[in-house]
PDB file of C-alpha atoms in Angstrom:
ATOM      1  CA  MET A  17     -27.868  32.892 -12.544  1.00 70.00           C
ATOM      2  CA  PRO A  18     -24.688  34.519 -13.821  1.00 90.00           C
ATOM      3  CA  LEU A  19     -23.511  38.098 -13.658  1.00 94.00           C
ATOM      4  CA  VAL A  20     -21.614  39.763 -16.538  1.00 96.00           C
ATOM      5  CA  VAL A  21     -19.782  42.959 -15.577  1.00 96.00           C
ATOM      6  CA  LEU A  22     -18.871  45.220 -18.497  1.00 97.00           C
ATOM      7  CA  CYS A  23     -16.197  47.849 -18.046  1.00 95.00           C
ATOM      8  CA  GLY A  24     -14.544  50.408 -20.296  1.00 93.00           C
ATOM      9  CA  ARG A  25     -14.212  54.051 -21.156  1.00 91.00           C
ATOM     10  CA  ARG A  26     -16.944  56.144 -22.725  1.00 89.00           C
ATOM     11  CA  GLY A  27     -17.303  55.362 -26.414  1.00 89.00           C
ATOM     12  CA  SER A  28     -15.815  51.881 -26.164  1.00 92.00           C
ATOM     13  CA  GLY A  29     -19.029  50.156 -27.270  1.00 93.00           C
ATOM     14  CA  LYS A  30     -20.263  48.794 -23.937  1.00 94.00           C
ATOM     15  CA  SER A  31     -23.965  49.256 -24.696  1.00 94.00           C
ATOM     16  CA  ARG A  32     -23.610  47.588 -28.101  1.00 95.00           C
ATOM     17  CA  ARG A  33     -21.818  44.651 -26.484  1.00 96.00           C
ATOM     18  CA  ALA A  34     -24.481  44.440 -23.777  1.00 95.00           C
ATOM     19  CA  ALA A  35     -27.144  44.157 -26.482  1.00 95.00           C
ATOM     20  CA  GLU A  36     -25.137  41.411 -28.227  1.00 96.00           C
ATOM     21  CA  LEU A  37     -24.807  39.501 -24.980  1.00 96.00           C
ATOM     22  CA  ARG A  38     -28.484  39.869 -24.214  1.00 94.00           C
ATOM     23  CA  GLU A  39     -29.344  38.338 -27.563  1.00 94.00           C
ATOM     24  CA  ALA A  40     -26.751  35.563 -27.300  1.00 94.00           C
ATOM     25  CA  LEU A  41     -27.316  34.505 -23.687  1.00 92.00           C
ATOM     26  CA  GLY A  42     -31.091  34.804 -23.386  1.00 86.00           C
ATOM     27  CA  GLY A  43     -33.748  32.221 -24.133  1.00 82.00           C
ATOM     28  CA  PRO A  44     -37.263  31.096 -23.204  1.00 79.00           C
ATOM     29  CA  GLU A  45     -36.076  29.665 -19.886  1.00 80.00           C
ATOM     30  CA  ARG A  46     -33.344  32.207 -19.267  1.00 85.00           C
ATOM     31  CA  PRO A  47     -34.405  35.859 -18.915  1.00 89.00           C
ATOM     32  CA  VAL A  48     -31.636  38.410 -19.321  1.00 93.00           C
ATOM     33  CA  HIS A  49     -31.628  41.792 -17.585  1.00 92.00           C
ATOM     34  CA  VAL A  50     -29.381  44.685 -18.586  1.00 94.00           C
ATOM     35  CA  VAL A  51     -28.687  47.040 -15.676  1.00 92.00           C
ATOM     36  CA  ALA A  52     -27.363  50.433 -16.761  1.00 90.00           C
ATOM     37  CA  GLU A  53     -26.025  53.372 -14.790  1.00 79.00           C
ATOM     38  CA  ALA A  54     -28.808  55.377 -13.164  1.00 67.00           C
ATOM     39  CA  GLU A  55     -29.260  58.772 -11.551  1.00 59.00           C
ATOM     40  CA  GLY A  56     -28.575  57.315  -8.135  1.00 64.00           C
ATOM     41  CA  GLY A  57     -25.001  56.577  -9.172  1.00 75.00           C
ATOM     42  CA  ARG A  58     -22.960  53.741  -7.778  1.00 78.00           C
ATOM     43  CA  ALA A  59     -25.244  52.852  -4.875  1.00 77.00           C
ATOM     44  CA  ALA A  60     -28.342  52.655  -7.090  1.00 81.00           C
ATOM     45  CA  LEU A  61     -26.512  50.506  -9.651  1.00 85.00           C
ATOM     46  CA  ARG A  62     -25.347  48.068  -6.991  1.00 84.00           C
ATOM     47  CA  ALA A  63     -28.809  47.866  -5.418  1.00 83.00           C
ATOM     48  CA  GLU A  64     -30.432  47.107  -8.781  1.00 86.00           C
ATOM     49  CA  VAL A  65     -27.891  44.384  -9.535  1.00 89.00           C
ATOM     50  CA  GLU A  66     -28.488  42.776  -6.143  1.00 85.00           C
ATOM     51  CA  ARG A  67     -32.244  42.924  -6.684  1.00 83.00           C
ATOM     52  CA  ARG A  68     -31.990  41.247 -10.091  1.00 86.00           C
ATOM     53  CA  LEU A  69     -29.579  38.454  -9.173  1.00 84.00           C
ATOM     54  CA  SER A  70     -31.464  35.171  -8.913  1.00 76.00           C
ATOM     55  CA  ARG A  71     -31.105  31.471  -9.676  1.00 71.00           C
ATOM     56  CA  ARG A  72     -32.783  31.850 -13.073  1.00 75.00           C
ATOM     57  CA  ASP A  73     -31.907  35.198 -14.643  1.00 85.00           C
ATOM     58  CA  VAL A  74     -28.739  36.519 -16.268  1.00 93.00           C
ATOM     59  CA  VAL A  75     -27.725  40.046 -15.221  1.00 94.00           C
ATOM     60  CA  ILE A  76     -25.528  42.212 -17.471  1.00 96.00           C
ATOM     61  CA  VAL A  77     -24.082  45.399 -15.958  1.00 95.00           C
ATOM     62  CA  ASP A  78     -23.798  47.997 -18.741  1.00 94.00           C
ATOM     63  CA  ALA A  79     -21.704  50.655 -17.016  1.00 92.00           C
ATOM     64  CA  GLY A  80     -18.192  52.072 -16.986  1.00 90.00           C
ATOM     65  CA  ASN A  81     -17.179  50.244 -13.780  1.00 91.00           C
ATOM     66  CA  GLU A  82     -13.903  52.040 -14.197  1.00 90.00           C
ATOM     67  CA  LEU A  83     -12.648  51.645 -10.633  1.00 87.00           C
ATOM     68  CA  ARG A  84     -11.499  48.349  -9.186  1.00 88.00           C
ATOM     69  CA  SER A  85     -13.462  49.101  -6.010  1.00 86.00           C
ATOM     70  CA  ILE A  86     -16.713  49.114  -8.031  1.00 88.00           C
ATOM     71  CA  ARG A  87     -15.873  45.805  -9.665  1.00 91.00           C
ATOM     72  CA  TYR A  88     -14.973  44.420  -6.249  1.00 89.00           C
ATOM     73  CA  GLU A  89     -18.423  45.328  -4.890  1.00 87.00           C
ATOM     74  CA  LEU A  90     -20.101  43.551  -7.802  1.00 90.00           C
ATOM     75  CA  TYR A  91     -17.825  40.553  -7.245  1.00 90.00           C
ATOM     76  CA  CYS A  92     -18.977  40.420  -3.618  1.00 85.00           C
ATOM     77  CA  ALA A  93     -22.630  40.637  -4.703  1.00 85.00           C
ATOM     78  CA  ALA A  94     -22.172  37.651  -7.025  1.00 87.00           C
ATOM     79  CA  ARG A  95     -20.385  35.635  -4.324  1.00 85.00           C
ATOM     80  CA  GLN A  96     -23.145  36.424  -1.867  1.00 82.00           C
ATOM     81  CA  ALA A  97     -25.740  35.250  -4.399  1.00 82.00           C
ATOM     82  CA  GLY A  98     -23.699  32.097  -5.108  1.00 84.00           C
ATOM     83  CA  THR A  99     -23.592  32.681  -8.857  1.00 88.00           C
ATOM     84  CA  PRO A 100     -20.802  32.561 -11.499  1.00 91.00           C
ATOM     85  CA  ARG A 101     -19.643  35.793 -13.057  1.00 92.00           C
ATOM     86  CA  CYS A 102     -17.183  37.225 -15.565  1.00 95.00           C
ATOM     87  CA  VAL A 103     -15.804  40.607 -16.624  1.00 97.00           C
ATOM     88  CA  LEU A 104     -15.947  41.883 -20.204  1.00 97.00           C
ATOM     89  CA  HIS A 105     -13.490  44.721 -20.856  1.00 97.00           C
ATOM     90  CA  CYS A 106     -14.405  46.861 -23.867  1.00 95.00           C
ATOM     91  CA  ALA A 107     -11.035  48.343 -24.800  1.00 94.00           C
ATOM     92  CA  GLY A 108     -10.718  51.674 -26.573  1.00 89.00           C
ATOM     93  CA  GLY A 109     -12.944  54.711 -26.278  1.00 85.00           C
ATOM     94  CA  THR A 110     -11.918  58.243 -25.500  1.00 79.00           C
ATOM     95  CA  GLY A 111     -13.385  58.844 -22.065  1.00 69.00           C
ATOM     96  CA  GLY A 112     -13.871  62.434 -20.982  1.00 71.00           C
ATOM     97  CA  PRO A 113     -12.419  65.090 -18.657  1.00 72.00           C
ATOM     98  CA  ASP A 114     -15.281  64.608 -16.182  1.00 73.00           C
ATOM     99  CA  GLU A 115     -14.715  60.868 -15.827  1.00 75.00           C
ATOM    100  CA  PRO A 116     -12.531  59.259 -13.141  1.00 75.00           C
ATOM    101  CA  PRO A 117      -9.322  57.581 -14.328  1.00 83.00           C
ATOM    102  CA  PHE A 118      -9.971  54.145 -15.805  1.00 89.00           C
ATOM    103  CA  GLU A 119      -8.293  51.353 -13.864  1.00 91.00           C
ATOM    104  CA  GLU A 120      -7.585  48.516 -16.262  1.00 92.00           C
ATOM    105  CA  PRO A 121      -8.923  45.158 -15.099  1.00 94.00           C
ATOM    106  CA  ASP A 122      -6.209  42.832 -13.879  1.00 92.00           C
ATOM    107  CA  PRO A 123      -6.779  39.071 -14.298  1.00 90.00           C
ATOM    108  CA  SER A 124      -4.496  38.416 -11.334  1.00 89.00           C
ATOM    109  CA  CYS A 125      -7.178  39.969  -9.096  1.00 89.00           C
ATOM    110  CA  ARG A 126     -10.009  37.576  -8.323  1.00 87.00           C
ATOM    111  CA  TRP A 127     -12.669  40.261  -8.814  1.00 90.00           C
ATOM    112  CA  ASP A 128     -11.445  40.833 -12.403  1.00 94.00           C
ATOM    113  CA  ARG A 129     -11.526  37.210 -13.537  1.00 90.00           C
ATOM    114  CA  PRO A 130     -12.468  35.412 -15.624  1.00 94.00           C
ATOM    115  CA  LEU A 131     -11.645  38.374 -17.860  1.00 96.00           C
ATOM    116  CA  PHE A 132     -12.444  38.779 -21.557  1.00 97.00           C
ATOM    117  CA  THR A 133     -11.280  41.755 -23.619  1.00 96.00           C
ATOM    118  CA  VAL A 134     -12.679  42.931 -26.975  1.00 96.00           C
ATOM    119  CA  ARG A 135     -11.522  45.806 -29.162  1.00 93.00           C
ATOM    120  CA  GLY A 136     -13.368  47.633 -31.909  1.00 89.00           C
ATOM    121  CA  GLU A 137     -15.337  45.247 -34.079  1.00 91.00           C
ATOM    122  CA  GLU A 138     -13.800  42.055 -32.729  1.00 94.00           C
ATOM    123  CA  PRO A 139     -16.428  39.338 -32.250  1.00 95.00           C
ATOM    124  CA  LEU A 140     -17.361  38.430 -28.714  1.00 95.00           C
ATOM    125  CA  PRO A 141     -15.756  35.195 -27.436  1.00 95.00           C
ATOM    126  CA  LEU A 142     -19.220  33.782 -26.817  1.00 95.00           C
ATOM    127  CA  GLY A 143     -18.084  30.187 -26.413  1.00 95.00           C
ATOM    128  CA  ALA A 144     -15.656  31.079 -23.648  1.00 95.00           C
ATOM    129  CA  ILE A 145     -18.167  33.426 -21.990  1.00 95.00           C
ATOM    130  CA  ARG A 146     -20.869  30.740 -21.995  1.00 93.00           C
ATOM    131  CA  ALA A 147     -18.430  28.231 -20.524  1.00 94.00           C
ATOM    132  CA  ALA A 148     -17.470  30.654 -17.745  1.00 92.00           C
ATOM    133  CA  LEU A 149     -21.088  31.425 -16.925  1.00 91.00           C
ATOM    134  CA  PHE A 150     -22.931  28.157 -17.482  1.00 90.00           C
ATOM    135  CA  GLU A 151     -20.367  25.374 -17.241  1.00 88.00           C
ATOM    136  CA  SER A 152     -18.288  26.447 -14.259  1.00 82.00           C
ATOM    137  CA  ALA A 153     -19.103  25.322 -10.742  1.00 74.00           C
ATOM    138  CA  PRO A 154     -20.885  27.842  -8.515  1.00 66.00           C
ATOM    139  CA  PRO A 155     -18.557  29.613  -6.096  1.00 65.00           C
ATOM    140  CA  PRO A 156     -18.187  28.081  -2.626  1.00 65.00           C
ATOM    141  CA  PRO A 157     -20.312  29.460   0.221  1.00 51.00           C
ATOM    142  CA  HIS A 158     -19.422  33.027   0.983  1.00 52.00           C
ATOM    143  CA  ARG A 159     -17.087  33.577   3.897  1.00 50.00           C
ATOM    144  CA  ALA A 160     -19.659  35.948   5.387  1.00 45.00           C
ATOM    145  CA  THR A 161     -21.913  32.925   5.965  1.00 36.00           C
ATOM    146  CA  ARG A 162     -19.219  30.851   7.689  1.00 44.00           C
ATOM    147  CA  THR A 163     -17.084  31.166  10.783  1.00 39.00           C
ATOM    148  CA  GLN A 164     -14.202  33.437   9.926  1.00 44.00           C
ATOM    149  CA  PRO A 165     -10.751  31.837  10.117  1.00 44.00           C
ATOM    150  CA  LEU A 166      -8.455  33.197  12.802  1.00 39.00           C
ATOM    151  CA  GLN A 167      -6.091  34.717  10.251  1.00 45.00           C
ATOM    152  CA  SER A 168      -8.866  37.065   9.046  1.00 57.00           C
ATOM    153  CA  CYS A 169      -8.945  38.839  12.428  1.00 65.00           C
ATOM    154  CA  GLY A 170      -5.841  40.850  11.547  1.00 73.00           C
ATOM    155  CA  PHE A 171      -7.405  41.849   8.237  1.00 75.00           C
ATOM    156  CA  LEU A 172     -10.611  43.032   9.921  1.00 78.00           C
ATOM    157  CA  HIS A 173      -8.636  44.982  12.508  1.00 80.00           C
ATOM    158  CA  GLN A 174      -6.643  46.661   9.729  1.00 84.00           C
ATOM    159  CA  LEU A 175      -9.832  47.401   7.780  1.00 84.00           C
ATOM    160  CA  ASP A 176     -11.346  49.097  10.819  1.00 86.00           C
ATOM    161  CA  ARG A 177      -8.222  51.122  11.541  1.00 88.00           C
ATOM    162  CA  VAL A 178      -7.603  52.244   7.946  1.00 89.00           C
ATOM    163  CA  THR A 179     -11.184  53.410   7.386  1.00 91.00           C
ATOM    164  CA  GLN A 180     -11.127  55.269  10.704  1.00 91.00           C
ATOM    165  CA  ASP A 181      -7.904  57.017   9.680  1.00 91.00           C
ATOM    166  CA  VAL A 182      -9.390  58.057   6.327  1.00 92.00           C
ATOM    167  CA  LEU A 183     -12.508  59.476   7.976  1.00 92.00           C
ATOM    168  CA  ALA A 184     -10.389  61.333  10.528  1.00 92.00           C
ATOM    169  CA  ALA A 185      -8.331  62.926   7.724  1.00 91.00           C
ATOM    170  CA  VAL A 186     -11.459  63.959   5.796  1.00 91.00           C
ATOM    171  CA  LEU A 187     -13.138  65.456   8.862  1.00 91.00           C
ATOM    172  CA  ALA A 188      -9.949  67.252   9.910  1.00 91.00           C
ATOM    173  CA  ALA A 189      -9.597  68.773   6.430  1.00 91.00           C
ATOM    174  CA  GLN A 190     -13.196  70.000   6.497  1.00 90.00           C
ATOM    175  CA  ARG A 191     -12.720  71.517   9.952  1.00 90.00           C
ATOM    176  CA  SER A 192      -9.594  73.266   8.654  1.00 90.00           C
ATOM    177  CA  GLY A 193     -11.625  74.958   5.945  1.00 89.00           C
ATOM    178  CA  ALA A 194     -11.152  72.683   2.920  1.00 87.00           C
ATOM    179  CA  GLN A 195     -13.539  73.812   0.204  1.00 88.00           C
ATOM    180  CA  PRO A 196     -15.428  71.711  -2.377  1.00 86.00           C
ATOM    181  CA  GLY A 197     -13.085  71.004  -5.274  1.00 87.00           C
ATOM    182  CA  GLU A 198      -9.932  70.945  -3.137  1.00 88.00           C
ATOM    183  CA  THR A 199      -7.965  67.722  -2.832  1.00 89.00           C
ATOM    184  CA  ILE A 200      -7.983  66.129   0.603  1.00 90.00           C
ATOM    185  CA  ARG A 201      -4.861  64.112   1.356  1.00 89.00           C
ATOM    186  CA  VAL A 202      -4.608  61.089   3.606  1.00 87.00           C
ATOM    187  CA  PRO A 203      -1.137  60.406   5.097  1.00 85.00           C
ATOM    188  CA  GLY A 204       0.562  57.481   3.420  1.00 83.00           C
ATOM    189  CA  VAL A 205      -1.861  57.313   0.461  1.00 84.00           C
ATOM    190  CA  ALA A 206      -0.878  58.582  -2.979  1.00 83.00           C
ATOM    191  CA  GLU A 207      -4.448  59.218  -4.065  1.00 81.00           C
ATOM    192  CA  GLY A 208      -6.456  62.170  -2.818  1.00 86.00           C
ATOM    193  CA  LEU A 209     -10.164  62.777  -2.379  1.00 88.00           C
ATOM    194  CA  VAL A 210     -11.986  65.651  -4.066  1.00 88.00           C
ATOM    195  CA  LEU A 211     -15.417  66.345  -2.584  1.00 84.00           C
ATOM    196  CA  SER A 212     -18.118  68.198  -4.477  1.00 84.00           C
ATOM    197  CA  ARG A 213     -19.806  69.311  -1.255  1.00 88.00           C
ATOM    198  CA  PRO A 214     -19.342  69.224   2.532  1.00 88.00           C
ATOM    199  CA  VAL A 215     -20.076  65.839   4.076  1.00 89.00           C
ATOM    200  CA  SER A 216     -21.406  65.261   7.583  1.00 89.00           C
ATOM    201  CA  VAL A 217     -20.011  62.880  10.171  1.00 90.00           C
ATOM    202  CA  ALA A 218     -23.199  60.819   9.962  1.00 89.00           C
ATOM    203  CA  GLU A 219     -22.948  60.368   6.188  1.00 88.00           C
ATOM    204  CA  LEU A 220     -19.257  59.475   6.318  1.00 90.00           C
ATOM    205  CA  SER A 221     -19.922  56.960   9.079  1.00 90.00           C
ATOM    206  CA  ARG A 222     -22.725  55.364   7.073  1.00 87.00           C
ATOM    207  CA  LEU A 223     -20.501  55.031   3.995  1.00 88.00           C
ATOM    208  CA  ARG A 224     -17.741  53.568   6.131  1.00 88.00           C
ATOM    209  CA  ARG A 225     -20.103  50.904   7.480  1.00 86.00           C
ATOM    210  CA  GLN A 226     -21.244  50.045   3.944  1.00 84.00           C
ATOM    211  CA  PHE A 227     -17.666  49.735   2.697  1.00 85.00           C
ATOM    212  CA  ILE A 228     -16.700  47.521   5.625  1.00 84.00           C
ATOM    213  CA  SER A 229     -19.729  45.268   5.110  1.00 80.00           C
ATOM    214  CA  TYR A 230     -18.657  44.577   1.518  1.00 75.00           C
ATOM    215  CA  THR A 231     -14.937  44.329   2.100  1.00 76.00           C
ATOM    216  CA  LYS A 232     -15.043  42.016   5.105  1.00 69.00           C
ATOM    217  CA  MET A 233     -16.884  39.432   3.011  1.00 65.00           C
ATOM    218  CA  GLN A 234     -13.527  38.494   1.460  1.00 61.00           C
ATOM    219  CA  PRO A 235     -10.791  39.112   4.032  1.00 57.00           C
ATOM    220  CA  SER A 236      -7.474  38.653   2.257  1.00 58.00           C
ATOM    221  CA  ASP A 237      -3.984  39.877   3.001  1.00 59.00           C
ATOM    222  CA  GLU A 238      -3.511  40.752  -0.682  1.00 55.00           C
ATOM    223  CA  ASN A 239      -5.984  43.623  -0.218  1.00 59.00           C
ATOM    224  CA  LEU A 240      -4.200  45.181   2.763  1.00 67.00           C
ATOM    225  CA  PRO A 241      -2.001  47.656   0.818  1.00 72.00           C
ATOM    226  CA  GLN A 242      -5.025  48.838  -1.190  1.00 78.00           C
ATOM    227  CA  LEU A 243      -7.605  49.332   1.581  1.00 84.00           C
ATOM    228  CA  ALA A 244      -7.153  53.086   2.021  1.00 87.00           C
ATOM    229  CA  SER A 245      -7.088  53.666  -1.737  1.00 86.00           C
ATOM    230  CA  MET A 246     -10.185  51.501  -2.248  1.00 85.00           C
ATOM    231  CA  PHE A 247     -12.045  53.346   0.509  1.00 87.00           C
ATOM    232  CA  LEU A 248     -11.149  56.741  -0.959  1.00 88.00           C
ATOM    233  CA  GLN A 249     -12.451  55.608  -4.343  1.00 84.00           C
ATOM    234  CA  TYR A 250     -15.618  54.322  -2.689  1.00 85.00           C
ATOM    235  CA  LEU A 251     -16.173  57.702  -1.022  1.00 88.00           C
ATOM    236  CA  SER A 252     -15.474  59.551  -4.270  1.00 85.00           C
ATOM    237  CA  ARG A 253     -18.082  57.541  -6.168  1.00 78.00           C
ATOM    238  CA  SER A 254     -20.676  57.467  -3.397  1.00 82.00           C
ATOM    239  CA  ILE A 255     -20.693  61.162  -2.519  1.00 81.00           C
ATOM    240  CA  GLN A 256     -22.480  62.930  -5.344  1.00 63.00           C
TER     241      GLN A 256
END
């Protein structure tokens, strides 16, 4: 059954909207589960969403989901489960100095659509949300379950190379004495990575494998310029 991904800054009313959706979308034959951010961070949230996704239940993700890489992971989880999904952006809120920058959802990106935006006390567009979740056709079989087209080979090669380059830059910075809190730069990427603690080769390699397993599910040339940035964001959120 469908997945609803909420996103927004702190104080934007995400939990209130999640409660409204739970009341509006649930019923005797349609259990609704609200999955909120947990102590385990991004990985725990994703694992709980994947565990809850089924043919019968509705899953609502009540979390900031401020980075496009997080929303992309949830998009891949829904595609893998073969279920419709939508994104509800709760605009407004103040955020906080300890929060990562909020990346506005972009309806031109497939992982951010269908997109609905509400502000303040605006009523939820429940009719349109129901149509997106319950009246749209299920997504086609995931590419991970089919033979990959030849044109995806270049994407997968680039994915492998870019993630290797990022790991090499992170390891080189740590060997050069980079301390927790310092910004690690990757050549050719505007964004930097700030680590809260030293990270081993084994942990970085594990995170790289996880990122590749999600990203290669949807090989697309439109993602090529963003791969390094997306991987840096993934590392930032996964290393607590």
